[in-house]
Tab-separated table of C-alpha atoms and ligand atoms in Angstrom:
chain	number	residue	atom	x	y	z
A	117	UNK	CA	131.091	83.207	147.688
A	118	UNK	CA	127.875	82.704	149.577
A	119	UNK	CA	125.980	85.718	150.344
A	120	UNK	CA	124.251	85.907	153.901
A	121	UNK	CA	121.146	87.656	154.403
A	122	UNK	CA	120.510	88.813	157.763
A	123	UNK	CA	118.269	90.588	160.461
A	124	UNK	CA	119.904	93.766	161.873
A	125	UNK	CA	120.629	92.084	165.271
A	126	UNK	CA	123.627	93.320	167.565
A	127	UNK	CA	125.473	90.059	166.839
A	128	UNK	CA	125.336	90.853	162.777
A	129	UNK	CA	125.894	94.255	163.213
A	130	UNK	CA	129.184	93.174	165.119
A	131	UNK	CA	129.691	90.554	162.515
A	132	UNK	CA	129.296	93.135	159.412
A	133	UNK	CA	132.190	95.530	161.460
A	134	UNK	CA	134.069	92.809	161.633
A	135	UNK	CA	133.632	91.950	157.875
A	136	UNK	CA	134.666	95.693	156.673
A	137	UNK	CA	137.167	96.001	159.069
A	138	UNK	CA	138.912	93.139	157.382
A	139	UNK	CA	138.860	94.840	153.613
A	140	UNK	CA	135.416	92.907	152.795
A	141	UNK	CA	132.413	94.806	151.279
A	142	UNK	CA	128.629	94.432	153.053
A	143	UNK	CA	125.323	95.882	151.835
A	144	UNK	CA	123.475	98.095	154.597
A	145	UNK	CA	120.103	99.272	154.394
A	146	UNK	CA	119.576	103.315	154.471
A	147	UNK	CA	116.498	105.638	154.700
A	148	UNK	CA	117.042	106.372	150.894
A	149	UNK	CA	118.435	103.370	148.910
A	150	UNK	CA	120.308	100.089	149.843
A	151	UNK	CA	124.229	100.440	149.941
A	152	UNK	CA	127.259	98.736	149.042
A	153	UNK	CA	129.826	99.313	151.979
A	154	UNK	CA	133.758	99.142	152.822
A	155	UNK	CA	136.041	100.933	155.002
A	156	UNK	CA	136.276	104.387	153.413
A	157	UNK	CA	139.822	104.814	154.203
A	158	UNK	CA	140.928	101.808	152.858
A	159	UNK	CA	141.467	102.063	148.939
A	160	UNK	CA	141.788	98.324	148.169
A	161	UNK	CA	138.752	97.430	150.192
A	162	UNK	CA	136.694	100.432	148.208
A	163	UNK	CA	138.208	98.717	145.021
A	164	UNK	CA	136.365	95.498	145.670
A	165	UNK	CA	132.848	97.989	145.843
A	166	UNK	CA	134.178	98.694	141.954
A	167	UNK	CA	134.779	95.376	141.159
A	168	UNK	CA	131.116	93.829	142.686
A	169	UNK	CA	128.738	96.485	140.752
A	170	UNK	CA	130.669	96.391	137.670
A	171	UNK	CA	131.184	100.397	137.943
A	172	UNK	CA	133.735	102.419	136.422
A	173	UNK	CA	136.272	103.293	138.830
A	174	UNK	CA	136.166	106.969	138.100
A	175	UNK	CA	132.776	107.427	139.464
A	176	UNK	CA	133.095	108.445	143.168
A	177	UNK	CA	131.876	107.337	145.932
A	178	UNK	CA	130.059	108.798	149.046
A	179	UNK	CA	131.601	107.883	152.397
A	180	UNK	CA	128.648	107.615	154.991
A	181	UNK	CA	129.732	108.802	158.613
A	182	UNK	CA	128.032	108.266	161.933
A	183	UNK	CA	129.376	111.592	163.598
A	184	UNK	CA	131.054	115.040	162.801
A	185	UNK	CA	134.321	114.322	164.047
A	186	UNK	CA	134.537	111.865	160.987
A	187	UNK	CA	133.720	114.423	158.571
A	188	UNK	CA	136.711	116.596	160.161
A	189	UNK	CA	138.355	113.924	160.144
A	190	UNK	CA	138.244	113.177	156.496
A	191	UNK	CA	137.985	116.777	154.512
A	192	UNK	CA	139.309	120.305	154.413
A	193	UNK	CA	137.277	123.451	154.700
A	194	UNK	CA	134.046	123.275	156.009
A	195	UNK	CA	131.757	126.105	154.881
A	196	UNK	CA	129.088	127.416	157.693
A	197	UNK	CA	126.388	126.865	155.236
A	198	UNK	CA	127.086	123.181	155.276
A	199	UNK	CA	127.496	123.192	159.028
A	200	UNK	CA	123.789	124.851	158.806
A	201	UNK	CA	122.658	122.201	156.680
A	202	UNK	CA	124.038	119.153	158.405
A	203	UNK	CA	122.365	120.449	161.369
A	204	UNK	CA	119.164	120.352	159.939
A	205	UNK	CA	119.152	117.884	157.476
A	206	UNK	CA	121.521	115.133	159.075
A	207	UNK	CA	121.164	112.610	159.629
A	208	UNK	CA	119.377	112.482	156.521
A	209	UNK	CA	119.216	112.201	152.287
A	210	UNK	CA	121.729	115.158	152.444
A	211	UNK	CA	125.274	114.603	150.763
A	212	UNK	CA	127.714	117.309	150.933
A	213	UNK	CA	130.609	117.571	148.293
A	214	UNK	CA	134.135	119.117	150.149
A	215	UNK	CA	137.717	119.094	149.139
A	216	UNK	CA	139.372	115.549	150.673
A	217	UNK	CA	142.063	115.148	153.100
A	218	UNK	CA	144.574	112.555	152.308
A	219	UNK	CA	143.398	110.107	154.512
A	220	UNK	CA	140.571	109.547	151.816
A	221	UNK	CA	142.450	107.456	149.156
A	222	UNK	CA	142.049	107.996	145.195
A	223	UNK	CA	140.032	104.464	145.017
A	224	UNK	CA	137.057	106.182	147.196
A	225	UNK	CA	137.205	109.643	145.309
A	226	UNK	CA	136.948	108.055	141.791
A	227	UNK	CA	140.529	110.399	141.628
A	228	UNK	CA	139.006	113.614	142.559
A	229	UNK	CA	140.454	115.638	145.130
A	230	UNK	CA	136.431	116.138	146.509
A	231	UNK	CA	134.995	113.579	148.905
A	232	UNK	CA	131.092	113.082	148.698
A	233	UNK	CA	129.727	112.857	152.698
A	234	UNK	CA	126.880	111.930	153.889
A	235	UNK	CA	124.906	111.020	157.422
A	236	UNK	CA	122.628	108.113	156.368
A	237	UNK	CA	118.841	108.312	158.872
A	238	UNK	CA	119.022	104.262	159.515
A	239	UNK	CA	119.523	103.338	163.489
A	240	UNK	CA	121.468	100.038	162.072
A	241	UNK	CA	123.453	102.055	159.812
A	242	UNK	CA	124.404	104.748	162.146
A	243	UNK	CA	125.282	101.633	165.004
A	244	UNK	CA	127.471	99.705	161.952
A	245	UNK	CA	129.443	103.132	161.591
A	246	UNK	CA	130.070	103.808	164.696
A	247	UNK	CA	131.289	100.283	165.688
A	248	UNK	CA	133.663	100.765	162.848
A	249	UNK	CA	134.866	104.056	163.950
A	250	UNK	CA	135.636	105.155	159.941
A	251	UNK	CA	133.505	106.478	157.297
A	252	UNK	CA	131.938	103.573	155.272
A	253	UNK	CA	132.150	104.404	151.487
A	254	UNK	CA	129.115	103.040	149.776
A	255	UNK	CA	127.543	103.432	146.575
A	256	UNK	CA	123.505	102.373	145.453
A	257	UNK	CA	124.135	98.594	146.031
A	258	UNK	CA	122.807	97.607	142.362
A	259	UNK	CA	125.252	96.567	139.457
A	260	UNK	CA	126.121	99.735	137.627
A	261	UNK	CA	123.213	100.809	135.116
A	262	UNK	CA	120.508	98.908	136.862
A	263	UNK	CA	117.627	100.531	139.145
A	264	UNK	CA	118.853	101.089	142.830
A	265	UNK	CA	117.680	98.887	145.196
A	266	UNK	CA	115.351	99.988	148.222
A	267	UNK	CA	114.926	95.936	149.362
A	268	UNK	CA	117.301	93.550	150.546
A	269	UNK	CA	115.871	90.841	148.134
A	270	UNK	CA	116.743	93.849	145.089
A	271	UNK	CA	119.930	93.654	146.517
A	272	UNK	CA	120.036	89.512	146.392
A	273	UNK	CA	118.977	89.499	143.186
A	274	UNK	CA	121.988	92.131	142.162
A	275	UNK	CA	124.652	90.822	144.357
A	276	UNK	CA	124.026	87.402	145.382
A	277	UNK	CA	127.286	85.385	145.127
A	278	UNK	CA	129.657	88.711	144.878
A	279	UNK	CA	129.766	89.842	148.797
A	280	UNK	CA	129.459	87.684	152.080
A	281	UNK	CA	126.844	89.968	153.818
A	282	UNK	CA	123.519	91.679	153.444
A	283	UNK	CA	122.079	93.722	156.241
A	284	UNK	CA	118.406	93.809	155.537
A	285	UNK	CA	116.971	96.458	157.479
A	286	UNK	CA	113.352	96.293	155.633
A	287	UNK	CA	112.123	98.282	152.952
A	288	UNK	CA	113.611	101.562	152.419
A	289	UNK	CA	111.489	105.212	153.564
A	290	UNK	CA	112.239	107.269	150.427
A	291	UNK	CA	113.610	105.276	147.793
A	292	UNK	CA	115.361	107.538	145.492
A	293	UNK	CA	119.190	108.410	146.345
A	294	UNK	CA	120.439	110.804	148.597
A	295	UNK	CA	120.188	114.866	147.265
A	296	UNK	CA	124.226	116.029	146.477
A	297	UNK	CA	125.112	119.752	146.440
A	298	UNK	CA	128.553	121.020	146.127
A	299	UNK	CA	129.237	124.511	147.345
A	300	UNK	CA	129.816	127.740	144.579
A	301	UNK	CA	130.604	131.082	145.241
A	302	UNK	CA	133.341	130.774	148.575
A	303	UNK	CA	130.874	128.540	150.428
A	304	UNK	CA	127.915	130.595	150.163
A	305	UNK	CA	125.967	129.531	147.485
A	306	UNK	CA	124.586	125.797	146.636
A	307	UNK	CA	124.445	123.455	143.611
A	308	UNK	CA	122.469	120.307	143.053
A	309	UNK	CA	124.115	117.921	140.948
A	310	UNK	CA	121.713	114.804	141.830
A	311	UNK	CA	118.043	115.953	143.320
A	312	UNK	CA	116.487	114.058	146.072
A	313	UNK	CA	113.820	114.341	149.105
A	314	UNK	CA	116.195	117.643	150.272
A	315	UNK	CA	114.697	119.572	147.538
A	316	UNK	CA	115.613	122.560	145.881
A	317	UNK	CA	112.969	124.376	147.951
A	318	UNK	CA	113.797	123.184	151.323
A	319	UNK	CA	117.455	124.402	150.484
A	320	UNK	CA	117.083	127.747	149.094
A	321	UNK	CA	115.508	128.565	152.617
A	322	UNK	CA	119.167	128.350	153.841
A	323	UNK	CA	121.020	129.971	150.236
A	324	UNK	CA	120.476	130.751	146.856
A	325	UNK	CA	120.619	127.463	145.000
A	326	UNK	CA	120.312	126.231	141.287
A	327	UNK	CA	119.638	122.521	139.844
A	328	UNK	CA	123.090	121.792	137.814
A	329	UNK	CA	122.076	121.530	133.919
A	330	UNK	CA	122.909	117.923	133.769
A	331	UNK	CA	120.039	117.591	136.193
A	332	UNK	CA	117.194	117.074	133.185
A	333	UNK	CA	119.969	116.956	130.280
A	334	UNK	CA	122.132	114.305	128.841
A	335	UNK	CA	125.197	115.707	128.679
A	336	UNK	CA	127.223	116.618	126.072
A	337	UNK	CA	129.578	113.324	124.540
A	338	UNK	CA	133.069	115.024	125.802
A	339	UNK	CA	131.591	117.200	128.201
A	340	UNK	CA	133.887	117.243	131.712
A	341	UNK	CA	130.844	116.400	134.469
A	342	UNK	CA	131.322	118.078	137.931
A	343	UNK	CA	129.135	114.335	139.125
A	344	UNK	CA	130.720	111.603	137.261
A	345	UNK	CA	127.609	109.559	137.542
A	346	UNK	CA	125.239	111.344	135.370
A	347	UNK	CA	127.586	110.178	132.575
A	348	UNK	CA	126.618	106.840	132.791
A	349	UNK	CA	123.426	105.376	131.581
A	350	UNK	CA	121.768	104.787	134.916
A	351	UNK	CA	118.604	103.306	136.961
A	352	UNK	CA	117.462	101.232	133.936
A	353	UNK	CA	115.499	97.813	133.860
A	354	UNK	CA	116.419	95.333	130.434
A	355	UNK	CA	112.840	96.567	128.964
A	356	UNK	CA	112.416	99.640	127.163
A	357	UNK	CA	111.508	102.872	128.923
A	358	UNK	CA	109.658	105.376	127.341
A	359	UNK	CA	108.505	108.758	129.170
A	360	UNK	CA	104.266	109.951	128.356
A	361	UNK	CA	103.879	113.205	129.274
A	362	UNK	CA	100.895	114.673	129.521
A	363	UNK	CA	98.637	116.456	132.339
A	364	UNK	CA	95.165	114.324	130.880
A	365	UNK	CA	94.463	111.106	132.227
A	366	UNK	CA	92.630	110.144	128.880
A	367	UNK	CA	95.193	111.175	126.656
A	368	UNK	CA	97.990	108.968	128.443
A	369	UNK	CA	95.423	105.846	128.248
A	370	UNK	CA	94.579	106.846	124.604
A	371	UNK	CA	98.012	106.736	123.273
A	372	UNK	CA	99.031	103.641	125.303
A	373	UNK	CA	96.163	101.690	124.316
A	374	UNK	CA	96.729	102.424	120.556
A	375	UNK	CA	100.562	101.936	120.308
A	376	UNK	CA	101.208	99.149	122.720
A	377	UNK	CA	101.698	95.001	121.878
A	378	UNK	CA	101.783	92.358	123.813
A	379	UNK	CA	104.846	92.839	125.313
A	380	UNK	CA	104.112	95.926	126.525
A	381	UNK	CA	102.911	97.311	130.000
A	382	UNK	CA	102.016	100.810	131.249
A	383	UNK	CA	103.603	102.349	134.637
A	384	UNK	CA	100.934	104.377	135.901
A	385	UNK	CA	100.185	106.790	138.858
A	386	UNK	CA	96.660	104.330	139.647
A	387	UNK	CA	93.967	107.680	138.616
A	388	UNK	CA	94.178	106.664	135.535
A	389	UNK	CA	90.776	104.562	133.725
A	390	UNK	CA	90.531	102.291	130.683
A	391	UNK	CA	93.806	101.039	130.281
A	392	UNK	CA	93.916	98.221	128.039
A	393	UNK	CA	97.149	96.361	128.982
A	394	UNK	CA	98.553	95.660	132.212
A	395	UNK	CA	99.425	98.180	134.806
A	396	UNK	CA	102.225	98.751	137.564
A	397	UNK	CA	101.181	101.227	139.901
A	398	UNK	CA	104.174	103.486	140.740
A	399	UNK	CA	101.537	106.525	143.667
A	400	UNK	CA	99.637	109.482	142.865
A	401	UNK	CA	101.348	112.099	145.046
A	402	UNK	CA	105.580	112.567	144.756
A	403	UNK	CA	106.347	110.662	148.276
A	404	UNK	CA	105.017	107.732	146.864
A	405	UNK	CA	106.175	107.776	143.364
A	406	UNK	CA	109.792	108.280	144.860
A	407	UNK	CA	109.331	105.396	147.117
A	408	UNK	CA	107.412	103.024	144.315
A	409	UNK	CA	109.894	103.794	141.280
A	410	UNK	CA	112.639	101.787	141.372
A	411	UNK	CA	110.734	98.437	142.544
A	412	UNK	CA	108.346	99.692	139.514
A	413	UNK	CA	111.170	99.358	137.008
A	414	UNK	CA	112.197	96.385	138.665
A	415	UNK	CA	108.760	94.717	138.297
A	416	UNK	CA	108.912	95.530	134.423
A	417	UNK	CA	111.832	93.184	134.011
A	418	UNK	CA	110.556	90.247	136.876
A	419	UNK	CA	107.108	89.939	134.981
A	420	UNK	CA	109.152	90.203	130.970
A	421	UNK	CA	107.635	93.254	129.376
A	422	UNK	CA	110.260	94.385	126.141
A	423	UNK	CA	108.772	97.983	126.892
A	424	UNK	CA	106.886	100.015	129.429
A	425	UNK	CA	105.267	103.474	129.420
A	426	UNK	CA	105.770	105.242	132.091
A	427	UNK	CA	103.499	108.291	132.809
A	428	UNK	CA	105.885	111.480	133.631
A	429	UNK	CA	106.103	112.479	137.325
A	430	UNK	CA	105.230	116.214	138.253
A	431	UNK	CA	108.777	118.021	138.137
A	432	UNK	CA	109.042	119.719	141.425
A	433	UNK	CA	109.579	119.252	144.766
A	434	UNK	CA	110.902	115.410	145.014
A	435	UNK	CA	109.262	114.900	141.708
A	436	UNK	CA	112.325	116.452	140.670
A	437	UNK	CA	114.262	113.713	141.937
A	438	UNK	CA	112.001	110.963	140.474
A	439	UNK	CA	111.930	112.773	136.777
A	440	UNK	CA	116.181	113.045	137.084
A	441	UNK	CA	116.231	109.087	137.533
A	442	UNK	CA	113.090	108.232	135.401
A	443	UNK	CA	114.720	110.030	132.287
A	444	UNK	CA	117.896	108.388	132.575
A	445	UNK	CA	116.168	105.052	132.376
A	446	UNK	CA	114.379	106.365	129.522
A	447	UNK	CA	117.810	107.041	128.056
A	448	UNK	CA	116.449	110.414	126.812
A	449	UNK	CA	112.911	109.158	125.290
A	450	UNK	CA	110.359	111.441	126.329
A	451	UNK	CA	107.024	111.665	124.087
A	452	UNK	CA	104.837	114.845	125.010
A	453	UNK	CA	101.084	114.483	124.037
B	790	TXA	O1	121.366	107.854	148.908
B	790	TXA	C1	122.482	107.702	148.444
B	790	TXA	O2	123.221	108.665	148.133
B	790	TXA	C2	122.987	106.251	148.257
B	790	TXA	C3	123.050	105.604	149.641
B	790	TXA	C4	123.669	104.236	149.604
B	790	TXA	O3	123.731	106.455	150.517
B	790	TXA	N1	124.263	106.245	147.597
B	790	TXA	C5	124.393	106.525	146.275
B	790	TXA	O4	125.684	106.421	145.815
B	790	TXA	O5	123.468	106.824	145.572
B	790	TXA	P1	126.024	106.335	144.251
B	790	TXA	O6	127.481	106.031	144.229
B	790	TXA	O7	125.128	105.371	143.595
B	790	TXA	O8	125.799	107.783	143.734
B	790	TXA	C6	126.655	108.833	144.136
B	790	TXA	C7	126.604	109.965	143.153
B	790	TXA	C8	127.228	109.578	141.821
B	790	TXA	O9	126.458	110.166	140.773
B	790	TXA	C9	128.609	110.209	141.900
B	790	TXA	O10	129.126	110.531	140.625
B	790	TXA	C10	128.348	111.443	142.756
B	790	TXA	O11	127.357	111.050	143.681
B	790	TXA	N2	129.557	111.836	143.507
B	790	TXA	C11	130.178	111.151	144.495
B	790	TXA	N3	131.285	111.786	144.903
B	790	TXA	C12	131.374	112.911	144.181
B	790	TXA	C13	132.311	113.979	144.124
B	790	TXA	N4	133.391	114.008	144.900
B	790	TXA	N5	132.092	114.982	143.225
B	790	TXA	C14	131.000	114.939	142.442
B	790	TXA	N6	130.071	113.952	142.436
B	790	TXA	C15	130.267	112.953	143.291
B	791	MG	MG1	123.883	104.553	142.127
């Protein structure tokens, strides 16, 4: 199959509607990550999404609407707090777990009876939706286990040759997935299950909310996961990640200096001094490491490093989210100075 990449004009975006409305899958830029979309209501069209990423088909998938009459549409009992929230967070890196109506086939919920909904903050995006009139389901448009991708060339290099069409809508704003909560306590309490840039203090401003214990863990090997995804090894480049934490600038160039080889390269926040092997850059404040990481890890494969040693982000705020995708690169390795 050749795979098109084109501009967001009117014409494409017409062209990509009519592409999912026929069953076919088409990558669409977002504010958060690229996606990988089909016709959420159609469960052999979602099974193609499966098939092109090489993901397990019980990992669910988030359907993406342009309006609320789609999320009526689509699920069962809507909680006020989530009406609060979607009022102030959507469109935006916001998704919202709720029990499914039929019309949401098996394929798209990974076999849950939950559907995973989001309003995606891209203009293109929103317009592709809406001239579809039905939810798109779309996961991270990578193949499973590698880092999402926040260009439309990361999404070449994944997909190129597996789906006709790739919207490229530029770089991505925040470049870590979209934050999912699922409601506890009859509607009136939150849980993250995935951080992102809607972070844990922005939402406990609206109800008490916790970070789900998979958040920073592995879990357990038979453990039954409320997210399916954190089960999977996730966001990881072919070289070797390993975590350096430490608050001292010196320490982290210390101990990459004196345990490092050739093949080796250091992902760094760019304060750091007297760093003997090469660098990737990944921002000093969290904005900027969220936006940077994933292109980082990318970089550590594209320029053939076996191993890279990646300073640890601060853990709050949407450092939160860049620590829950950094560790899961690092399958687990974390080395505290
Ligand atoms: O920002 C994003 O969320 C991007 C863009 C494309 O919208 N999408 C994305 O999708 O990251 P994906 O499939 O890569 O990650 C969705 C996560 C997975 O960890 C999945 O297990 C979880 O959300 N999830 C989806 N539906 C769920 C459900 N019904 N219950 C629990 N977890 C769910
Ligand atoms: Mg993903």
């Amino acid at each position: 199959m050749v795979t098109k990449v084109e501009k967001p004009t009117d014409d494409i975006i017409e062209y990509g509607a009519g592409l999912i409305l026929s069953g076919e899958v088409v990558a669409i830029p977002t504010e958060t990550v690229y996606g990988l979309a089909a016709n959420g209501y159609d469960g052999n069209a979602c099974a193609k999404i499966f098939k092109a990423k090489g993901r397990p088909m019980d990992n669910p998938l988030i359907i993406h609407i342009s309006n609320m009459n789609m999320l009526y549409n689509s699920v069962e009992n809507v909680p006020p707090l989530a009406l609060r929230l979607a009022e102030k967070f959507w469109p935006g890196p916001l998704t919202m777990i709720f029990k499914k109506k039929d019309i949401v086939p098996t394929q798209t919920s990974g076999g849950l009876d939950t559907v995973a909904v989001r309003m995606p903050d891209n203009p293109y995006t929103l317009k592709l939706i809406s001239a579809c009139n039905v939810p798109l389901a779309a996961p991270s448009a990578n193949r499973s286990g590698s880092p999402s991708p926040t260009t439309a060339q990361h999404v070449y290099d994944d997909m190129n040759g597996r789906i006709p069409l790739i919207i490229d809508g530029g770089e991505c704003k925040t470049g870590v997935e979209s934050t999912v909560i699922c409601f506890t306590d009859n509607g009136e309490k939150i849980k993250i299950l995935r951080p992102g840039a809607i972070t844990l203090e922005m939402l406990s401003e609206f109800a008490p909310t916790r970070l789900d214990k998979n958040v920073f863990n592995k879990p357990a090997e038979n453990e039954k996961v409320i997210s399916p995804g954190v089960k999977y090894k996730h966001y990881s480049p072919r070289a070797e990640i390993i975590i350096i934490k430490t608050d001292s600038d010196d320490s982290f160039s210390e101990y990459v200096n004196n345990n490092s080889d050739s093949d080796t390269c250091a992902v760094i926040f760019g304060c750091e001094k007297d760093i003997n092997i090469p660098v990737i850059v990944y921002g000093e404040c969290d904005d900027a490491q969220a936006h940077n990481l994933f292109g980082a890890l990318r970089e550590t494969d594209d320029r053939g490093y076996k191993r890279a040693y990646v300073r640890c982000p601060h853990t709050t705020g949407v450092g939160t989210a860049v620590y829950n995708r950094l560790i899961r690169a690092a399958a687990f390795r974390v080395i505290e100075l």
